[in-house]
Amino acid sequence: LEQQKMLCWGPALNLLRVGVAISTDNHKSGRTAKIEIFLENLGTNDIHNLRLPRLEEQFDVSLFDANGVEVAKTALGKQRGLPLTIANSSSNEIEDVARAIFGNVRRSRGFPPVFLSRKDVAEIGSVNLKEIFEINSPGKYRLTFQQRFIQFDSTNKPTGLTMPIVIVPLEIH
């Protein structure tokens, strides 16, 4: 994907970096509207201390047309990119999140774990841009994508981890 200029990587943070790829299925059929999200571990240790937050908080994404005008979001799109709850939480709320994540609460809130071997890359999600944005015309666009995680320290205290922005030029047909 990198060689085909269909994968763009963001800057590294904590020996991790996020990549955004234009979906090859859509690219071949001329309907580029889906992106796939990758996480790369640049370090020499396995990653075991990351979780994905709630879907509403997992990423922030914006789309700009060829003139630099931001494309409006759909109703669903407006529900994405909310601030990480963990970043604005009191210690009691953080403990509640930790209990939910580690299974001390009966109902799981859906904090999928992210495990990544050293020097490895894994797909961690995908986004259908037409579900998120009101794309009314074909053309060249610029996408900005920022992935978020919940990271745990050695005492299992969760904190928010917001990765650097990935900028992706793409053409939507």
Coordinates of N, CA and C in Angstrom, one line a residue:
L1 N 0.8 -1.2 0.0 CA 0.0 0.0 0.0 C 0.9 1.3 0.0
E2 N 2.0 1.2 0.8 CA 2.9 2.4 0.8 C 3.4 2.7 -0.6
Q3 N 3.9 1.6 -1.3 CA 4.5 1.8 -2.6 C 3.5 2.3 -3.6
Q4 N 2.2 2.0 -3.4 CA 1.2 2.4 -4.3 C 0.6 3.8 -3.9
K5 N 1.3 4.4 -2.9 CA 0.9 5.7 -2.4 C -0.6 5.7 -1.9
M6 N -1.0 4.6 -1.4 CA -2.3 4.5 -0.8 C -2.4 4.4 0.7
L7 N -1.2 4.6 1.3 CA -1.1 4.5 2.8 C -0.2 5.7 3.2
C8 N -0.8 6.5 4.2 CA -0.1 7.6 4.7 C 0.1 7.4 6.2
W9 N 1.3 7.6 6.7 CA 1.7 7.5 8.1 C 1.8 8.8 8.8
G10 N 1.3 8.9 10.0 CA 1.5 10.1 10.8 C 2.8 10.0 11.6
P11 N 3.2 11.1 12.2 CA 4.4 11.0 13.0 C 4.3 10.0 14.2
A12 N 5.4 9.6 14.7 CA 5.4 8.6 15.8 C 5.2 9.3 17.1
L13 N 4.6 8.6 18.0 CA 4.4 9.1 19.4 C 4.5 7.8 20.3
N14 N 5.4 7.8 21.3 CA 5.6 6.7 22.2 C 5.9 5.4 21.4
L15 N 6.7 5.5 20.4 CA 7.1 4.4 19.5 C 5.9 3.7 18.8
L16 N 4.8 4.5 18.6 CA 3.7 4.1 17.9 C 3.4 5.1 16.8
R17 N 2.8 4.6 15.7 CA 2.4 5.5 14.7 C 1.1 5.0 14.0
V18 N 0.3 5.9 13.5 CA -1.0 5.5 12.9 C -0.9 5.8 11.4
G19 N -1.4 4.8 10.7 CA -1.4 5.0 9.2 C -2.9 4.9 8.7
V20 N -3.1 5.6 7.6 CA -4.5 5.6 7.0 C -4.3 5.2 5.6
A21 N -5.0 4.2 5.2 CA -5.0 3.7 3.8 C -6.3 3.8 3.1
I22 N -6.2 4.2 1.9 CA -7.4 4.2 1.0 C -7.7 2.8 0.7
S23 N -9.0 2.4 0.9 CA -9.4 1.0 0.8 C -9.1 0.6 -0.7
T24 N -8.4 -0.5 -0.9 CA -8.0 -1.0 -2.2 C -9.3 -1.4 -3.0
D25 N -10.3 -2.0 -2.3 CA -11.5 -2.4 -3.0 C -12.2 -1.2 -3.7
N26 N -12.3 -0.2 -2.9 CA -12.9 1.0 -3.4 C -12.1 1.7 -4.5
H27 N -10.8 1.7 -4.3 CA -9.9 2.3 -5.3 C -10.0 1.6 -6.6
K28 N -10.0 0.3 -6.7 CA -10.1 -0.4 -7.9 C -11.4 -0.2 -8.6
S29 N -12.5 -0.1 -7.9 CA -13.8 0.1 -8.5 C -14.1 1.6 -8.7
G30 N -13.2 2.5 -8.3 CA -13.4 3.9 -8.6 C -14.3 4.6 -7.6
R31 N -14.6 3.9 -6.5 CA -15.6 4.5 -5.5 C -14.8 4.7 -4.2
T32 N -13.7 5.4 -4.2 CA -13.0 5.6 -3.0 C -13.8 6.4 -2.0
A33 N -14.2 5.7 -0.9 CA -15.0 6.4 0.1 C -14.7 5.7 1.5
K34 N -13.8 4.7 1.5 CA -13.6 4.0 2.7 C -12.1 4.0 3.0
I35 N -11.7 4.2 4.3 CA -10.3 4.2 4.7 C -10.1 3.1 5.7
E36 N -8.9 2.6 5.8 CA -8.6 1.6 6.8 C -7.5 2.2 7.7
I37 N -7.6 1.9 9.0 CA -6.7 2.5 9.9 C -5.7 1.4 10.4
F38 N -4.4 1.7 10.5 CA -3.4 0.8 10.9 C -2.6 1.4 12.1
L39 N -2.1 0.6 12.9 CA -1.2 1.0 14.0 C 0.1 0.2 13.9
E40 N 1.2 0.9 13.9 CA 2.5 0.3 13.8 C 3.3 0.5 15.1
N41 N 3.8 -0.6 15.6 CA 4.7 -0.6 16.8 C 6.1 -0.5 16.3
L42 N 6.8 0.6 16.6 CA 8.1 0.9 16.1 C 9.1 0.4 17.2
G43 N 8.6 0.0 18.3 CA 9.5 -0.4 19.4 C 9.9 -1.9 19.4
T44 N 10.7 -2.3 20.4 CA 11.2 -3.6 20.5 C 10.5 -4.4 21.5
N45 N 9.4 -3.9 22.1 CA 8.6 -4.6 23.1 C 7.2 -4.7 22.5
D46 N 6.5 -5.8 22.9 CA 5.1 -6.0 22.5 C 4.3 -4.9 23.2
I47 N 3.2 -4.5 22.6 CA 2.2 -3.6 23.2 C 1.0 -4.4 23.8
H48 N 0.8 -4.2 25.1 CA -0.3 -4.9 25.8 C -1.2 -3.9 26.6
N49 N -0.8 -2.6 26.6 CA -1.4 -1.7 27.5 C -2.4 -0.7 26.8
L50 N -2.8 -1.0 25.6 CA -3.7 -0.1 24.9 C -5.1 -0.7 24.8
R51 N -6.1 0.2 24.8 CA -7.5 -0.2 24.5 C -8.1 0.9 23.6
L52 N -9.0 0.5 22.8 CA -9.8 1.5 22.0 C -10.9 2.1 22.9
P53 N -11.1 3.4 22.9 CA -12.2 3.9 23.6 C -13.5 3.7 22.9
R54 N -14.6 4.2 23.5 CA -15.9 4.1 22.9 C -15.8 4.6 21.4
L55 N -16.6 4.0 20.5 CA -16.6 4.4 19.1 C -16.7 5.9 18.9
E56 N -17.5 6.5 19.7 CA -17.7 8.0 19.6 C -16.5 8.7 19.8
E57 N -15.5 8.1 20.6 CA -14.3 8.8 21.0 C -13.0 8.3 20.3
Q58 N -13.2 7.3 19.5 CA -12.0 6.6 18.9 C -11.1 7.5 18.0
F59 N -11.7 8.4 17.3 CA -11.0 9.2 16.4 C -11.7 10.5 16.1
D60 N -10.9 11.5 15.6 CA -11.4 12.7 15.1 C -11.0 12.8 13.7
V61 N -11.9 13.2 12.8 CA -11.7 13.1 11.4 C -12.3 14.4 10.7
S62 N -11.6 15.0 9.8 CA -12.2 16.1 9.0 C -11.8 15.8 7.5
L63 N -12.7 16.4 6.7 CA -12.5 16.2 5.2 C -12.6 17.6 4.6
F64 N -11.7 18.0 3.7 CA -11.6 19.3 3.1 C -11.6 19.1 1.6
D65 N -12.4 19.9 0.9 CA -12.4 19.8 -0.6 C -11.2 20.5 -1.2
A66 N -11.1 20.5 -2.5 CA -10.0 21.0 -3.2 C -9.7 22.5 -2.9
N67 N -10.8 23.2 -2.5 CA -10.6 24.7 -2.2 C -10.3 24.9 -0.7
G68 N -10.1 23.8 0.1 CA -9.8 23.9 1.5 C -11.0 24.1 2.4
V69 N -12.2 24.0 1.8 CA -13.5 24.1 2.6 C -13.8 22.8 3.3
E70 N -14.1 22.9 4.5 CA -14.4 21.6 5.3 C -15.8 21.1 4.8
V71 N -15.8 19.8 4.6 CA -17.0 19.1 4.2 C -17.9 18.9 5.4
A72 N -19.2 19.2 5.3 CA -20.1 19.0 6.4 C -20.2 17.5 6.8
K73 N -20.4 17.3 8.1 CA -20.6 15.9 8.6 C -22.1 15.5 8.6
T74 N -22.3 14.2 8.4 CA -23.7 13.7 8.5 C -24.1 13.7 10.0
A75 N -25.3 13.3 10.3 CA -25.8 13.1 11.7 C -24.9 12.1 12.4
L76 N -24.5 11.0 11.7 CA -23.6 10.0 12.3 C -22.2 10.6 12.5
G77 N -21.8 11.4 11.5 CA -20.4 12.0 11.6 C -20.3 12.9 12.8
K78 N -21.4 13.6 13.1 CA -21.4 14.6 14.2 C -21.3 13.8 15.6
Q79 N -21.6 12.5 15.6 CA -21.5 11.7 16.8 C -20.1 11.1 17.0
R80 N -19.2 11.3 16.0 CA -17.8 10.8 16.1 C -16.9 12.0 16.5
G81 N -15.8 11.6 17.0 CA -14.8 12.7 17.4 C -15.1 13.4 18.7
L82 N -15.9 12.8 19.5 CA -16.2 13.4 20.8 C -14.9 13.3 21.6
P83 N -14.7 14.2 22.6 CA -13.5 14.2 23.4 C -13.4 12.9 24.2
L84 N -12.2 12.5 24.5 CA -12.0 11.3 25.3 C -12.5 11.5 26.7
T85 N -13.4 10.7 27.1 CA -14.0 10.8 28.4 C -13.0 10.7 29.5
I86 N -12.0 9.8 29.3 CA -11.0 9.5 30.3 C -10.1 10.7 30.5
A87 N -9.9 11.6 29.5 CA -9.1 12.7 29.6 C -9.7 13.8 30.5
N88 N -11.0 13.8 30.6 CA -11.7 14.9 31.4 C -12.4 14.3 32.6
S89 N -11.9 13.1 33.1 CA -12.6 12.4 34.2 C -12.0 12.7 35.5
S90 N -12.8 12.6 36.6 CA -12.3 12.6 37.9 C -11.7 11.2 38.2
S91 N -11.0 11.1 39.4 CA -10.4 9.9 39.7 C -11.5 8.8 39.9
N92 N -12.7 9.1 40.5 CA -13.7 8.1 40.6 C -14.2 7.6 39.3
E93 N -14.4 8.5 38.3 CA -14.8 8.1 37.0 C -13.7 7.3 36.3
I94 N -12.5 7.6 36.5 CA -11.4 6.8 35.9 C -11.4 5.4 36.5
E95 N -11.7 5.3 37.8 CA -11.8 4.0 38.4 C -13.0 3.2 37.9
D96 N -14.1 3.9 37.6 CA -15.2 3.2 37.0 C -14.9 2.7 35.6
V97 N -14.2 3.5 34.8 CA -13.7 3.0 33.5 C -12.8 1.9 33.6
A98 N -11.9 1.9 34.5 CA -10.9 0.8 34.7 C -11.7 -0.5 35.1
R99 N -12.6 -0.3 36.0 CA -13.4 -1.5 36.4 C -14.2 -2.1 35.2
A100 N -14.8 -1.2 34.4 CA -15.5 -1.7 33.2 C -14.5 -2.4 32.2
I101 N -13.4 -1.8 32.1 CA -12.4 -2.4 31.1 C -11.9 -3.8 31.6
F102 N -11.6 -3.8 32.9 CA -11.0 -5.1 33.5 C -12.1 -6.1 33.9
G103 N -13.3 -5.8 33.6 CA -14.3 -6.9 33.8 C -15.0 -6.9 35.2
N104 N -14.8 -5.9 36.1 CA -15.4 -6.0 37.4 C -16.8 -5.5 37.3
V105 N -17.3 -5.1 36.2 CA -18.6 -4.6 35.9 C -19.3 -5.6 35.0
R106 N -20.5 -6.0 35.3 CA -21.2 -7.0 34.5 C -21.3 -6.7 33.0
R107 N -21.7 -5.4 32.7 CA -21.9 -5.0 31.3 C -20.6 -4.4 30.8
S108 N -20.1 -5.0 29.7 CA -18.9 -4.4 29.1 C -19.3 -3.2 28.3
R109 N -18.5 -2.2 28.4 CA -18.8 -0.9 27.7 C -18.1 -1.0 26.3
G110 N -17.4 -2.0 26.0 CA -16.7 -2.1 24.7 C -15.5 -1.4 24.6
F111 N -14.4 -1.8 25.3 CA -13.1 -1.2 25.2 C -12.2 -2.3 24.6
P112 N -12.2 -2.5 23.3 CA -11.4 -3.5 22.7 C -9.9 -3.4 23.0
P113 N -9.3 -4.4 23.4 CA -7.8 -4.4 23.6 C -7.1 -4.3 22.2
V114 N -5.9 -3.6 22.3 CA -5.0 -3.5 21.1 C -3.7 -4.2 21.5
F115 N -3.4 -5.4 21.0 CA -2.2 -6.1 21.2 C -1.4 -6.0 19.9
L116 N -0.1 -5.6 20.0 CA 0.7 -5.5 18.9 C 2.2 -6.0 19.2
S117 N 2.6 -6.9 18.5 CA 4.0 -7.4 18.6 C 5.0 -6.4 18.3
R118 N 6.2 -6.5 18.8 CA 7.3 -5.6 18.5 C 7.5 -5.5 16.9
K119 N 7.7 -4.3 16.5 CA 8.0 -4.1 15.1 C 6.9 -4.6 14.1
D120 N 5.7 -4.6 14.6 CA 4.6 -5.1 13.8 C 3.6 -4.1 13.4
V121 N 2.7 -4.4 12.5 CA 1.6 -3.5 12.0 C 0.3 -4.3 12.0
A122 N -0.8 -3.6 12.5 CA -2.1 -4.3 12.5 C -3.1 -3.3 12.1
E123 N -4.2 -3.8 11.4 CA -5.3 -3.0 11.1 C -6.2 -2.9 12.3
I124 N -6.6 -1.7 12.7 CA -7.4 -1.5 13.9 C -8.8 -1.0 13.7
G125 N -9.1 -0.7 12.4 CA -10.4 -0.3 12.1 C -10.6 0.2 10.7
S126 N -11.8 0.6 10.4 CA -12.1 1.2 9.1 C -13.2 2.3 9.2
V127 N -13.3 3.2 8.3 CA -14.3 4.2 8.3 C -14.8 4.4 6.9
N128 N -16.1 4.4 6.8 CA -16.8 4.7 5.5 C -17.0 6.2 5.5
L129 N -16.3 6.9 4.6 CA -16.4 8.4 4.6 C -17.8 8.9 4.2
K130 N -18.5 8.1 3.4 CA -19.8 8.6 3.0 C -20.8 8.5 4.1
E131 N -20.5 7.7 5.2 CA -21.4 7.7 6.4 C -21.1 8.8 7.3
I132 N -19.9 9.3 7.2 CA -19.4 10.4 8.1 C -19.6 11.8 7.5
F133 N -19.4 11.9 6.2 CA -19.4 13.2 5.6 C -20.5 13.3 4.5
E134 N -21.0 14.5 4.3 CA -22.0 14.8 3.2 C -21.2 15.1 1.9
I135 N -20.7 14.0 1.3 CA -19.9 14.2 0.1 C -20.9 14.2 -1.1
N136 N -20.9 15.4 -1.7 CA -21.9 15.7 -2.8 C -21.3 15.6 -4.2
S137 N -20.0 15.7 -4.3 CA -19.5 15.7 -5.6 C -18.1 15.0 -5.6
P138 N -17.8 14.4 -6.8 CA -16.5 13.8 -6.9 C -15.4 14.8 -6.9
G139 N -14.2 14.4 -6.6 CA -13.1 15.3 -6.7 C -11.9 15.0 -5.8
K140 N -11.0 15.9 -5.7 CA -9.8 15.7 -4.8 C -10.1 16.3 -3.4
Y141 N -9.7 15.6 -2.4 CA -10.0 16.0 -1.1 C -8.8 15.8 -0.2
R142 N -8.8 16.4 1.0 CA -7.7 16.1 2.0 C -8.4 15.8 3.3
L143 N -8.0 14.6 3.8 CA -8.5 14.1 5.0 C -7.5 14.3 6.1
T144 N -8.0 14.7 7.3 CA -7.2 14.7 8.5 C -7.8 13.7 9.5
F145 N -7.0 12.8 10.0 CA -7.4 11.7 10.9 C -6.5 11.7 12.2
Q146 N -7.2 11.6 13.3 CA -6.4 11.5 14.6 C -7.0 10.4 15.4
Q147 N -6.2 9.4 15.7 CA -6.7 8.2 16.4 C -6.4 8.5 17.9
R148 N -7.3 7.9 18.7 CA -7.2 8.0 20.2 C -7.2 6.6 20.8
F149 N -6.5 6.5 21.9 CA -6.5 5.2 22.7 C -6.6 5.5 24.2
I150 N -6.9 4.5 24.9 CA -6.8 4.5 26.4 C -5.5 3.7 26.7
Q151 N -4.6 4.3 27.4 CA -3.3 3.6 27.7 C -3.2 3.4 29.2
F152 N -2.6 2.3 29.6 CA -2.5 2.0 31.0 C -1.1 2.0 31.5
D153 N -0.8 2.6 32.6 CA 0.5 2.6 33.2 C 0.8 1.4 34.0
S154 N 1.9 1.3 34.6 CA 2.3 0.0 35.3 C 1.3 -0.3 36.5
T155 N 0.6 0.7 37.0 CA -0.4 0.5 38.1 C -1.8 0.3 37.5
N156 N -1.9 0.1 36.2 CA -3.2 0.0 35.5 C -4.1 1.2 35.6
K157 N -3.5 2.4 35.8 CA -4.3 3.6 35.7 C -4.4 4.0 34.3
P158 N -5.7 4.2 33.8 CA -5.9 4.6 32.4 C -5.7 6.1 32.2
T159 N -5.1 6.4 31.1 CA -5.0 7.8 30.6 C -5.3 7.8 29.1
G160 N -5.7 9.0 28.6 CA -5.9 9.2 27.2 C -4.6 9.3 26.4
L161 N -4.6 8.7 25.3 CA -3.4 8.9 24.3 C -4.0 9.3 23.0
T162 N -3.7 10.5 22.6 CA -4.1 11.0 21.3 C -2.9 11.1 20.4
M163 N -3.0 10.4 19.3 CA -1.9 10.2 18.3 C -1.9 11.5 17.4
P164 N -0.7 11.8 16.9 CA -0.6 12.9 15.9 C -1.5 12.7 14.7
I165 N -1.9 13.8 14.1 CA -2.8 13.9 13.0 C -2.1 13.2 11.8
V166 N -2.8 12.4 11.0 CA -2.4 11.9 9.7 C -3.2 12.7 8.6
I167 N -2.4 13.2 7.6 CA -3.0 13.9 6.5 C -3.0 13.0 5.3
V168 N -4.2 12.8 4.7 CA -4.3 11.9 3.6 C -4.9 12.6 2.4
P169 N -4.2 12.8 1.3 CA -4.8 13.3 0.0 C -5.5 12.1 -0.6
L170 N -6.8 12.4 -1.1 CA -7.5 11.3 -1.8 C -8.4 11.9 -2.8
E171 N -8.8 11.0 -3.7 CA -9.8 11.4 -4.7 C -11.0 10.5 -4.6
I172 N -12.2 11.2 -4.5 CA -13.4 10.5 -4.3 C -14.2 10.6 -5.6
H173 N -14.7 9.4 -6.1 CA -15.4 9.4 -7.4 C -16.9 9.2 -7.1

